[in-house]
Amino acid sequence: MKNLLFLFVVSFIFLFLSCSTEITSPAKENSGKLLLRIDKQNAPESVEYVKAYLTRENFDPISRTLNLQSDSTADILLNEIDAGIWHLKVDAEDDSGLVLYTGETNVQVFAGFTSQVYLTLQPTGTGTGSIYISVTWGVPINHSWMDYINNPLIEPLGNSYDNLGVAQPVVIYDSGLYKMWYHGLGRVEGDPWKTYILYKESIDGINWTSFPNPVIFPGVNSWDSKSVSPGAVIKENGIYRMYYNGYSDEYANWHIGLATSVDGINWTKRSQPILHGTYGWEYQIGPTAIVKINSTYFLYYTGRNLPGYKIGVAVSTDGINFTKYSGNPILTNDKPWELNGTLDGSVVMDNGTLKMVYMNSNASGFGFATSTDGLNWIKDNNNPFFTINNTANNWADDDIAYPSFVKTNNDYRIYYCGIGDNSIVYKIGLLKKQIN
């Protein structure tokens, strides 16, 4: 994982060290990893070694040493740690082995989950000074997102429905299952490409069961005859509603359609769009989120008129007949990192606050925004909170796009698609943050 938000910061009199058990598929059952990431540039010149010690009753001690002067990495990785509570002690030493800074605390290692602890290392003077330990479980959203170490989760099966890539995941957590609808870009040799809506489901949101055939096909001689892509799914009273993007010509208007299902697999499409692309910034539109607040549905969508992108919203009392908000667009590009636009806003309701994850126009980063009314949004000052440089093992260091924001009882998740390794084919990965 490169350029992860630095978790070891040095000021004039103390050091901060962050430890995180990453989401992994460990080689040993019920074990995890502990990654200590150090900011070498800001370390005092007198510190040469950082040593980490893990101890636990009835277990062999574990230790690692990092040489800040000679090691090429700034990481200490402890592998295959049995899940449970361990005692962590960290020393920062000079070249003679004198401990200049030290700190210790207990840290819980989870198998396959993410936890984070901040440890303050105070100066020891001659090695016998007092020690002050500051521990915080859970940190602000921009500090604790971790990319799944075994990304990508989903790759094309290679059939005529997805042989050009998979993208635009839409995920809900429903009745103990993660359910994902996504588009497959495919082509039979000699025919034009088309996009299809595919489906997978999972118990843990990591290992997915495939349904190889599309659950929604492009129409025949219809407004969506070239492409159908999922945008948002909501389930009410046992009925799934999918708001999807469709078009018959990629250079003409794009519209938003609606399909319904009782099982999430067999869908019935309405014959005509429920919301139309028109002109200006809304020349081509695609849905990205649906939220019901009291008795009102808020349908968020991206408006595209190249090279620009903006985010708008439409409201409805029945989930079928929508009216575009007169104050649109609700989110536009006013920050340098956003470049030519903001798009693909995925929204969840969390304890009375609406939270949105969105992307920038060149697919290099994700931003975060909040709202209390669904119409007026405040962007986070620390945006972008995740970029192509943060992807695990650089798996998507060319593009990250189409975030799907999910909240469960235990964590926040962002399923997204990415491109890396000089590929042109999108795959789907996972970004995760444990709820405090």
Short mmCIF file of C-alpha atoms in Angstrom, two decimals:
data_model
loop_
_atom_site.label_atom_id
_atom_site.label_comp_id
_atom_site.label_asym_id
_atom_site.label_seq_id
_atom_site.Cartn_x
_atom_site.Cartn_y
_atom_site.Cartn_z
CA MET A 1 0.00 0.00 0.00
CA LYS A 2 1.75 3.19 -1.02
CA ASN A 3 1.41 6.68 0.37
CA LEU A 4 -1.07 5.69 3.04
CA LEU A 5 -2.08 8.69 5.13
CA PHE A 6 0.89 8.94 7.43
CA LEU A 7 0.25 7.63 10.90
CA PHE A 8 3.55 8.51 12.56
CA VAL A 9 4.02 12.24 13.07
CA VAL A 10 6.83 13.91 14.95
CA SER A 11 6.62 17.35 16.55
CA PHE A 12 9.17 19.13 18.68
CA ILE A 13 8.69 17.02 21.80
CA PHE A 14 6.79 13.86 20.95
CA LEU A 15 6.07 11.21 18.36
CA PHE A 16 2.75 9.73 17.28
CA LEU A 17 2.62 6.14 16.17
CA SER A 18 -0.41 4.47 14.59
CA CYS A 19 -0.94 0.76 14.53
CA SER A 20 -3.62 -0.96 12.49
CA THR A 21 -4.66 -4.54 12.03
CA GLU A 22 -5.48 -4.58 8.35
CA ILE A 23 -8.31 -6.43 6.64
CA THR A 24 -6.58 -9.61 5.55
CA SER A 25 -7.02 -13.16 4.58
CA PRO A 26 -4.29 -14.45 6.90
CA ALA A 27 -2.44 -17.66 6.23
CA LYS A 28 -3.09 -18.86 9.76
CA GLU A 29 -6.70 -19.20 10.90
CA ASN A 30 -7.86 -16.61 13.44
CA SER A 31 -4.79 -14.46 12.93
CA GLY A 32 -4.21 -10.92 11.75
CA LYS A 33 -1.46 -8.51 10.87
CA LEU A 34 -0.13 -5.43 12.61
CA LEU A 35 1.27 -2.70 10.39
CA LEU A 36 3.28 0.15 11.89
CA ARG A 37 3.77 2.95 9.40
CA ILE A 38 6.36 5.63 10.20
CA ASP A 39 6.87 9.05 8.63
CA LYS A 40 10.64 8.98 8.15
CA GLN A 41 10.89 12.53 6.82
CA ASN A 42 9.72 14.10 10.08
CA ALA A 43 11.64 11.84 12.44
CA PRO A 44 14.31 13.54 14.61
CA GLU A 45 17.84 13.07 13.30
CA SER A 46 18.84 11.45 16.58
CA VAL A 47 16.42 8.54 16.09
CA GLU A 48 17.93 5.67 14.12
CA TYR A 49 15.93 2.62 15.21
CA VAL A 50 12.25 2.03 15.91
CA LYS A 51 11.61 -1.23 17.72
CA ALA A 52 8.19 -2.81 18.30
CA TYR A 53 7.54 -5.54 20.88
CA LEU A 54 4.35 -7.58 21.24
CA THR A 55 3.85 -9.77 24.30
CA ARG A 56 0.98 -11.89 25.57
CA GLU A 57 0.71 -14.49 28.31
CA ASN A 58 1.29 -18.04 27.05
CA PHE A 59 2.44 -16.78 23.64
CA ASP A 60 5.92 -16.32 22.22
CA PRO A 61 6.97 -12.65 22.13
CA ILE A 62 7.12 -10.94 18.74
CA SER A 63 9.51 -8.13 17.85
CA ARG A 64 10.60 -6.19 14.80
CA THR A 65 13.17 -3.43 14.22
CA LEU A 66 13.21 -0.68 11.62
CA ASN A 67 16.38 1.24 10.75
CA LEU A 68 15.22 4.70 9.74
CA GLN A 69 18.59 5.50 8.17
CA SER A 70 19.11 2.46 5.96
CA ASP A 71 15.87 0.54 5.45
CA SER A 72 14.10 1.28 2.18
CA THR A 73 10.66 0.96 3.75
CA ALA A 74 9.10 2.95 6.58
CA ASP A 75 6.90 0.06 7.68
CA ILE A 76 7.10 -2.59 10.37
CA LEU A 77 4.84 -5.50 9.43
CA LEU A 78 4.04 -8.17 12.01
CA ASN A 79 2.49 -11.23 10.36
CA GLU A 80 0.24 -14.03 11.62
CA ILE A 81 -0.55 -12.60 15.03
CA ASP A 82 -3.11 -14.65 16.92
CA ALA A 83 -6.32 -12.69 17.42
CA GLY A 84 -6.70 -11.29 20.91
CA ILE A 85 -5.30 -8.60 23.20
CA TRP A 86 -1.53 -8.06 23.06
CA HIS A 87 0.74 -5.66 24.91
CA LEU A 88 2.53 -3.32 22.52
CA LYS A 89 5.72 -1.49 23.46
CA VAL A 90 7.50 0.79 21.00
CA ASP A 91 10.95 2.31 21.51
CA ALA A 92 12.75 4.89 19.39
CA GLU A 93 16.51 4.58 19.84
CA ASP A 94 19.65 6.41 18.77
CA ASP A 95 22.59 4.69 17.04
CA SER A 96 23.99 3.47 20.37
CA GLY A 97 20.74 1.82 21.43
CA LEU A 98 19.73 4.51 23.94
CA VAL A 99 15.94 4.79 24.16
CA LEU A 100 14.99 8.39 23.35
CA TYR A 101 11.22 7.95 23.03
CA THR A 102 9.00 5.18 24.30
CA GLY A 103 5.39 4.23 24.80
CA GLU A 104 3.26 1.18 25.48
CA THR A 105 -0.35 0.13 25.50
CA ASN A 106 -2.61 -2.86 24.90
CA VAL A 107 -3.86 -3.40 21.36
CA GLN A 108 -6.49 -5.84 20.19
CA VAL A 109 -5.73 -7.80 17.05
CA PHE A 110 -8.80 -8.88 15.06
CA ALA A 111 -8.79 -11.64 12.47
CA GLY A 112 -9.99 -10.04 9.26
CA PHE A 113 -11.08 -6.74 10.80
CA THR A 114 -9.62 -3.27 11.12
CA SER A 115 -8.84 -1.56 14.41
CA GLN A 116 -6.66 1.42 15.07
CA VAL A 117 -4.82 2.73 18.11
CA TYR A 118 -2.84 5.94 18.43
CA LEU A 119 0.17 5.78 20.72
CA THR A 120 2.11 8.82 21.91
CA LEU A 121 5.82 8.22 22.49
CA GLN A 122 7.18 10.74 24.99
CA PRO A 123 10.85 11.65 25.30
CA THR A 124 12.71 9.77 28.04
CA GLY A 125 15.62 12.16 28.51
CA THR A 126 18.37 9.89 29.81
CA GLY A 127 16.15 6.86 29.53
CA THR A 128 14.53 7.18 32.96
CA GLY A 129 12.07 10.03 32.40
CA SER A 130 8.32 9.80 32.83
CA ILE A 131 6.12 8.31 30.13
CA TYR A 132 2.75 9.67 29.06
CA ILE A 133 0.60 7.38 26.93
CA SER A 134 -2.30 8.78 24.88
CA VAL A 135 -4.53 6.18 23.28
CA THR A 136 -7.51 6.85 21.03
CA TRP A 137 -9.66 4.06 19.61
CA GLY A 138 -11.19 5.20 16.35
CA VAL A 139 -10.18 8.29 14.42
CA PRO A 140 -11.86 10.70 11.98
CA ILE A 141 -13.10 9.21 8.72
CA ASN A 142 -10.22 10.48 6.61
CA HIS A 143 -7.63 8.78 8.85
CA SER A 144 -8.96 5.26 9.18
CA TRP A 145 -10.10 3.95 5.81
CA MET A 146 -8.12 0.87 4.86
CA ASP A 147 -8.04 -0.72 1.43
CA TYR A 148 -8.63 -4.47 1.48
CA ILE A 149 -5.22 -6.06 1.14
CA ASN A 150 -6.38 -8.73 -1.34
CA ASN A 151 -8.12 -6.36 -3.77
CA PRO A 152 -9.54 -6.71 -6.33
CA LEU A 153 -12.49 -8.76 -5.09
CA ILE A 154 -14.24 -9.18 -8.42
CA GLU A 155 -12.77 -9.60 -11.87
CA PRO A 156 -14.42 -10.28 -15.23
CA LEU A 157 -15.51 -13.87 -15.82
CA GLY A 158 -14.45 -13.45 -19.43
CA ASN A 159 -17.77 -14.16 -21.08
CA SER A 160 -19.53 -11.97 -23.63
CA TYR A 161 -21.24 -10.03 -20.84
CA ASP A 162 -18.11 -8.77 -19.06
CA ASN A 163 -15.04 -9.51 -21.19
CA LEU A 164 -14.25 -5.78 -21.39
CA GLY A 165 -14.54 -5.14 -17.65
CA VAL A 166 -16.81 -4.89 -14.59
CA ALA A 167 -17.75 -1.60 -12.95
CA GLN A 168 -20.34 0.55 -11.18
CA PRO A 169 -21.07 -1.69 -8.18
CA VAL A 170 -24.25 -0.98 -6.21
CA VAL A 171 -24.26 -2.82 -2.88
CA ILE A 172 -26.89 -3.14 -0.15
CA TYR A 173 -26.79 -5.17 3.05
CA ASP A 174 -30.07 -7.09 3.19
CA SER A 175 -31.20 -9.90 5.51
CA GLY A 176 -27.66 -10.94 6.41
CA LEU A 177 -26.37 -10.85 2.83
CA TYR A 178 -24.37 -8.36 0.85
CA LYS A 179 -26.05 -8.01 -2.53
CA MET A 180 -24.24 -6.43 -5.44
CA TRP A 181 -25.52 -5.30 -8.81
CA TYR A 182 -22.86 -4.10 -11.22
CA HIS A 183 -22.42 -3.58 -14.90
CA GLY A 184 -20.53 -5.82 -17.22
CA LEU A 185 -19.08 -4.37 -20.40
CA GLY A 186 -19.02 -7.07 -23.01
CA ARG A 187 -18.86 -7.77 -26.70
CA VAL A 188 -19.30 -10.71 -28.98
CA GLU A 189 -16.65 -10.58 -31.67
CA GLY A 190 -17.98 -8.77 -34.70
CA ASP A 191 -20.77 -7.05 -32.73
CA PRO A 192 -20.79 -3.65 -30.98
CA TRP A 193 -20.12 -3.54 -27.22
CA LYS A 194 -23.02 -3.34 -24.77
CA THR A 195 -23.36 -3.12 -21.00
CA TYR A 196 -25.44 -5.47 -18.88
CA ILE A 197 -26.49 -5.53 -15.22
CA LEU A 198 -24.97 -8.50 -13.39
CA TYR A 199 -25.50 -9.76 -9.84
CA LYS A 200 -23.52 -11.37 -7.01
CA GLU A 201 -24.18 -12.03 -3.34
CA SER A 202 -22.01 -12.71 -0.32
CA ILE A 203 -22.19 -13.58 3.36
CA ASP A 204 -19.11 -11.54 4.33
CA GLY A 205 -18.93 -9.00 1.51
CA ILE A 206 -15.56 -10.37 0.42
CA ASN A 207 -16.22 -13.81 -1.04
CA TRP A 208 -18.92 -13.56 -3.69
CA THR A 209 -21.21 -16.09 -5.36
CA SER A 210 -21.57 -15.45 -9.07
CA PHE A 211 -24.70 -15.44 -11.19
CA PRO A 212 -23.08 -15.60 -14.63
CA ASN A 213 -26.03 -14.34 -16.68
CA PRO A 214 -27.25 -10.73 -16.59
CA VAL A 215 -30.28 -9.94 -14.46
CA ILE A 216 -31.15 -6.97 -16.68
CA PHE A 217 -30.42 -6.78 -20.41
CA PRO A 218 -30.40 -3.76 -22.70
CA GLY A 219 -33.73 -3.23 -24.39
CA VAL A 220 -34.62 -4.04 -27.98
CA ASN A 221 -35.22 -1.01 -30.20
CA SER A 222 -35.74 1.03 -27.05
CA TRP A 223 -34.28 4.01 -25.20
CA ASP A 224 -31.86 1.67 -23.33
CA SER A 225 -30.87 -0.60 -26.21
CA LYS A 226 -27.13 0.12 -25.96
CA SER A 227 -26.47 0.19 -22.23
CA VAL A 228 -28.01 -0.50 -18.84
CA SER A 229 -26.01 0.21 -15.65
CA PRO A 230 -27.18 0.02 -12.02
CA GLY A 231 -27.26 3.27 -10.10
CA ALA A 232 -29.21 2.78 -6.86
CA VAL A 233 -31.29 0.06 -5.20
CA ILE A 234 -33.79 0.33 -2.36
CA LYS A 235 -35.97 -2.38 -0.80
CA GLU A 236 -39.37 -1.58 0.69
CA ASN A 237 -42.14 -3.94 1.77
CA GLY A 238 -40.40 -6.87 0.12
CA ILE A 239 -40.00 -5.12 -3.24
CA TYR A 240 -36.68 -4.04 -4.73
CA ARG A 241 -36.54 -0.91 -6.83
CA MET A 242 -33.53 -0.33 -9.05
CA TYR A 243 -32.84 3.07 -10.58
CA TYR A 244 -30.55 2.54 -13.54
CA ASN A 245 -28.83 4.46 -16.29
CA GLY A 246 -29.63 3.67 -19.91
CA TYR A 247 -29.15 4.96 -23.42
CA SER A 248 -29.33 3.88 -27.03
CA ASP A 249 -26.53 6.17 -28.22
CA GLU A 250 -23.54 7.00 -26.00
CA TYR A 251 -23.25 10.45 -27.62
CA ALA A 252 -26.90 11.43 -27.18
CA ASN A 253 -28.98 11.95 -24.01
CA TRP A 254 -28.75 9.47 -21.16
CA HIS A 255 -31.79 8.82 -18.99
CA ILE A 256 -32.79 7.13 -15.73
CA GLY A 257 -35.02 4.06 -15.73
CA LEU A 258 -36.75 2.04 -13.02
CA ALA A 259 -37.04 -1.72 -12.59
CA THR A 260 -38.72 -3.72 -9.82
CA SER A 261 -38.17 -7.22 -8.40
CA VAL A 262 -39.29 -9.46 -5.55
CA ASP A 263 -35.98 -11.35 -5.31
CA GLY A 264 -33.34 -8.97 -6.68
CA ILE A 265 -32.66 -11.32 -9.59
CA ASN A 266 -35.76 -11.30 -11.79
CA TRP A 267 -36.57 -7.73 -12.77
CA THR A 268 -39.35 -5.95 -14.63
CA LYS A 269 -38.41 -2.69 -16.34
CA ARG A 270 -40.76 0.22 -16.90
CA SER A 271 -41.00 0.91 -20.60
CA GLN A 272 -40.01 4.58 -20.40
CA PRO A 273 -37.47 6.56 -18.35
CA ILE A 274 -38.63 8.16 -15.12
CA LEU A 275 -36.11 11.01 -15.41
CA HIS A 276 -34.64 12.43 -18.61
CA GLY A 277 -31.35 13.90 -19.63
CA THR A 278 -31.99 17.27 -21.24
CA TYR A 279 -29.38 19.93 -21.97
CA GLY A 280 -26.56 21.86 -20.33
CA TRP A 281 -24.96 20.08 -17.38
CA GLU A 282 -27.80 17.51 -17.42
CA TYR A 283 -27.30 16.45 -21.04
CA GLN A 284 -26.50 12.92 -19.85
CA ILE A 285 -27.67 11.75 -16.43
CA GLY A 286 -27.20 8.61 -14.33
CA PRO A 287 -28.53 7.73 -10.85
CA THR A 288 -26.10 7.13 -7.99
CA ALA A 289 -28.12 6.90 -4.74
CA ILE A 290 -31.69 6.71 -3.41
CA VAL A 291 -32.57 7.70 0.16
CA LYS A 292 -36.02 7.94 1.76
CA ILE A 293 -36.40 10.64 4.42
CA ASN A 294 -39.76 10.46 6.15
CA SER A 295 -42.12 10.19 3.17
CA THR A 296 -39.86 11.78 0.55
CA TYR A 297 -37.48 9.97 -1.80
CA PHE A 298 -34.24 11.70 -2.71
CA LEU A 299 -32.72 10.38 -5.95
CA TYR A 300 -29.14 11.58 -6.44
CA TYR A 301 -27.69 11.59 -9.94
CA THR A 302 -24.69 12.69 -11.94
CA GLY A 303 -25.10 15.19 -14.75
CA ARG A 304 -22.53 14.91 -17.51
CA ASN A 305 -21.76 17.26 -20.37
CA LEU A 306 -18.13 16.64 -21.19
CA PRO A 307 -15.74 17.65 -19.91
CA GLY A 308 -17.84 18.68 -16.91
CA TYR A 309 -19.68 16.73 -14.19
CA LYS A 310 -22.04 17.87 -11.44
CA ILE A 311 -24.30 16.21 -8.88
CA GLY A 312 -28.03 16.87 -8.68
CA VAL A 313 -31.05 15.48 -6.84
CA ALA A 314 -34.69 14.80 -7.68
CA VAL A 315 -37.48 14.30 -5.14
CA SER A 316 -40.62 12.17 -5.11
CA THR A 317 -43.41 11.07 -2.78
CA ASP A 318 -43.99 7.71 -4.49
CA GLY A 319 -40.51 6.73 -5.75
CA ILE A 320 -41.73 6.81 -9.36
CA ASN A 321 -42.64 10.37 -10.29
CA PHE A 322 -39.64 12.61 -9.62
CA THR A 323 -39.13 16.35 -9.83
CA LYS A 324 -35.66 17.77 -10.22
CA TYR A 325 -34.69 20.10 -7.36
CA SER A 326 -34.86 23.75 -8.42
CA GLY A 327 -31.58 24.47 -6.62
CA ASN A 328 -29.56 21.94 -8.62
CA PRO A 329 -26.73 21.22 -8.93
CA ILE A 330 -26.15 20.49 -5.26
CA LEU A 331 -22.43 19.58 -5.49
CA THR A 332 -19.98 21.11 -7.95
CA ASN A 333 -16.24 21.33 -8.43
CA ASP A 334 -14.85 24.17 -6.34
CA LYS A 335 -11.65 22.49 -5.11
CA PRO A 336 -8.46 22.02 -7.16
CA TRP A 337 -8.37 18.23 -6.68
CA GLU A 338 -11.88 17.89 -8.18
CA LEU A 339 -10.64 19.18 -11.57
CA ASN A 340 -13.57 19.22 -14.05
CA GLY A 341 -16.28 17.95 -11.78
CA THR A 342 -17.85 16.03 -8.95
CA LEU A 343 -19.73 12.84 -9.74
CA ASP A 344 -21.13 9.51 -8.59
CA GLY A 345 -22.24 10.62 -5.14
CA SER A 346 -23.21 7.59 -3.06
CA VAL A 347 -25.29 8.51 0.02
CA VAL A 348 -26.24 6.79 3.29
CA MET A 349 -28.24 7.97 6.28
CA ASP A 350 -26.26 7.62 9.51
CA ASN A 351 -27.72 8.70 12.86
CA GLY A 352 -29.74 11.50 11.32
CA THR A 353 -26.95 12.78 9.07
CA LEU A 354 -26.65 12.13 5.35
CA LYS A 355 -23.14 11.17 4.31
CA MET A 356 -21.89 11.18 0.73
CA VAL A 357 -18.82 9.71 -0.92
CA TYR A 358 -18.08 11.08 -4.40
CA MET A 359 -15.28 11.01 -6.96
CA ASN A 360 -13.44 13.61 -9.03
CA SER A 361 -13.43 13.94 -12.81
CA ASN A 362 -10.16 12.13 -13.55
CA ALA A 363 -10.88 9.17 -11.23
CA SER A 364 -7.92 9.83 -8.95
CA GLY A 365 -9.63 10.39 -5.59
CA PHE A 366 -12.72 10.19 -3.39
CA GLY A 367 -14.23 13.00 -1.35
CA PHE A 368 -16.63 13.11 1.58
CA ALA A 369 -19.57 15.45 2.27
CA THR A 370 -22.42 15.67 4.82
CA SER A 371 -25.92 17.13 4.89
CA THR A 372 -28.81 17.42 7.32
CA ASP A 373 -31.52 18.04 4.72
CA GLY A 374 -30.29 16.17 1.63
CA LEU A 375 -30.05 19.39 -0.37
CA ASN A 376 -27.28 21.47 1.20
CA TRP A 377 -23.94 19.72 1.48
CA ILE A 378 -20.69 20.50 3.31
CA LYS A 379 -17.47 19.02 1.96
CA ASP A 380 -14.86 17.63 4.33
CA ASN A 381 -11.78 19.82 4.70
CA ASN A 382 -9.50 16.79 4.40
CA ASN A 383 -10.68 15.75 0.93
CA PRO A 384 -9.66 13.73 -0.91
CA PHE A 385 -9.65 11.14 1.87
CA PHE A 386 -8.60 8.30 -0.48
CA THR A 387 -6.61 8.37 -3.72
CA ILE A 388 -5.09 6.04 -6.28
CA ASN A 389 -1.86 6.20 -4.26
CA ASN A 390 -3.57 4.52 -1.29
CA THR A 391 -4.76 1.37 -3.06
CA ALA A 392 -3.43 -1.90 -1.63
CA ASN A 393 -0.41 -3.18 -3.53
CA ASN A 394 -1.12 -0.43 -6.10
CA TRP A 395 -3.87 -2.58 -7.59
CA ALA A 396 -5.75 0.51 -8.86
CA ASP A 397 -3.05 3.12 -9.24
CA ASP A 398 -4.45 4.39 -12.56
CA ASP A 399 -8.17 4.93 -11.78
CA ILE A 400 -10.61 4.59 -8.89
CA ALA A 401 -14.26 5.21 -9.66
CA TYR A 402 -17.95 4.60 -8.93
CA PRO A 403 -17.92 4.36 -5.12
CA SER A 404 -20.85 2.52 -3.51
CA PHE A 405 -21.14 3.55 0.16
CA VAL A 406 -22.59 0.95 2.57
CA LYS A 407 -23.16 1.11 6.32
CA THR A 408 -23.61 -2.09 8.36
CA ASN A 409 -23.79 -2.63 12.11
CA ASN A 410 -20.01 -3.04 12.30
CA ASP A 411 -18.43 -0.97 9.58
CA TYR A 412 -18.58 1.45 6.69
CA ARG A 413 -17.66 0.02 3.32
CA ILE A 414 -16.98 1.49 -0.08
CA TYR A 415 -17.13 -0.89 -3.00
CA TYR A 416 -15.48 0.71 -5.99
CA CYS A 417 -13.88 -0.14 -9.29
CA GLY A 418 -10.31 0.41 -10.29
CA ILE A 419 -7.74 0.07 -13.03
CA GLY A 420 -4.04 -0.62 -12.55
CA ASP A 421 -1.05 -2.57 -13.83
CA ASN A 422 -1.26 -0.89 -17.25
CA SER A 423 -4.65 -2.51 -17.79
CA ILE A 424 -7.70 -0.99 -19.45
CA VAL A 425 -10.14 -3.34 -17.72
CA TYR A 426 -12.06 -2.25 -14.63
CA LYS A 427 -12.22 -4.56 -11.60
CA ILE A 428 -14.03 -4.15 -8.27
CA GLY A 429 -12.44 -3.71 -4.85
CA LEU A 430 -13.27 -2.82 -1.25
CA LEU A 431 -12.36 0.03 1.10
CA LYS A 432 -13.39 -0.37 4.74
CA LYS A 433 -13.61 1.53 8.03
CA GLN A 434 -14.62 -0.03 11.32
CA ILE A 435 -17.40 1.74 13.22
CA ASN A 436 -16.26 2.83 16.68
#
